[in-house]
C-alpha atoms as one frame of an Amber mdcrd trajectory, in Angstrom:
protein
  32.893  34.629  64.791  34.797  37.789  63.537  32.550  40.969  64.483  34.994
  43.574  63.844  34.482  42.909  60.101  31.164  44.217  58.352  28.339  41.819
  57.783  28.625  42.555  54.046  32.415  41.331  54.181  31.386  38.493  55.955
  28.749  37.556  53.286  30.840  38.325  50.520  33.286  35.203  52.020  30.537
  32.991  52.454  29.204  33.609  48.982  32.680  33.031  47.800  32.785  29.832
  49.557  28.853  28.890  48.453  28.616  30.081  44.917  31.676  31.778  43.146
  29.618  32.760  40.504  26.916  34.670  42.757  29.294  37.502  43.699  30.172
  39.098  40.796  26.476  41.223  40.651  27.797  42.301  43.773  31.317  43.162
  42.802  30.077  44.850  40.099  27.674  46.709  42.095  30.202  48.010  44.388
  32.340  48.736  41.507  29.719  50.642  39.823  30.952  54.140  40.345  34.493
  53.228  39.304  33.298  51.178  36.203  30.708  54.120  35.069  33.780  56.338
  35.628  35.903  54.139  32.725  33.287  54.123  30.568  33.044  58.136  30.751
  36.817  58.436  30.251  36.427  56.407  27.101  37.415  53.087  27.636  35.445
  50.045  25.961  33.431  47.617  28.315  35.509  44.985  27.095  38.774  46.330
  28.147  37.363  46.994  31.457  36.067  43.453  31.719  39.244  42.405  30.544
  41.058  44.299  32.981  39.392  43.206  36.083  39.163  39.583  34.738  42.671
  39.464  34.517  43.168  41.058  38.144  40.933  38.243  39.224  38.452  40.855
  40.728  35.497  39.265  38.511  34.855  35.444  37.611  32.097  36.375  34.899
  31.807  36.049  31.190  32.103  39.462  29.390  28.488  38.650  28.252  27.499
  38.618  32.043  29.709  41.384  33.067  27.871  43.645  30.051  24.539  43.093
  31.064  25.131  43.883  34.598  26.900  47.029  33.509  23.916  48.207  31.431
  21.823  47.227  34.654  24.197  49.552  36.579  23.630  52.122  33.617  20.052
  52.282  33.379  19.456  52.083  37.117  17.925  55.548  38.673  20.655  57.945
  39.761  18.998  57.379  43.653  18.451  53.196  43.446  20.210  50.999  45.736
  22.702  49.663  42.367  23.714  52.997  41.799  24.612  53.659  45.199  28.241
  54.163  45.934  29.452  51.930  48.391  31.697  55.248  49.779  28.201  56.910
  50.484  27.592  55.130  53.623  23.971  54.570  53.415  20.921  54.825  51.553
  19.784  57.528  49.553  18.229  60.752  51.346  14.352  60.531  50.504  13.201
  63.188  48.465  12.049  66.612  50.335   9.156  67.104  48.196   6.853  64.565
  46.846   6.801  64.086  42.687   4.589  64.971  40.254   4.531  61.846  38.448
   2.124  59.035  38.776   0.927  57.325  42.090  -0.424  54.315  41.736  -4.119
  53.744  43.669  -5.837  50.136  43.901  -8.820  51.396  44.994 -10.762  53.007
  41.794 -12.406  56.375  41.839 -15.995  55.890  40.760 -15.980  59.749  39.583
 -12.268  59.796  37.613 -13.699  56.993  35.760 -17.106  58.413  34.539
């Protein structure tokens, strides 16, 4: 067993052998910052897909690529989907609690009346 390689690299090798199409989402997320930068630079999604597909980086069709990129574009900035592979880990926890909605499964009778 080759322990010098990262677990992600070993899982990617296994996934490519088991089901090559299952690696497309992983590759798109890994390339996310570059893909989003290329879109911001004015390149069309079709041209980006065509480049990646021709290089052999992706094996998925254009519609699948577009769906994954749309999810990536709509992901919150701190989510795992938007995480840059170069950042080295999960995003830092916010320093102050947000003032948004917090779900409480136990209803407070005073608030209901």
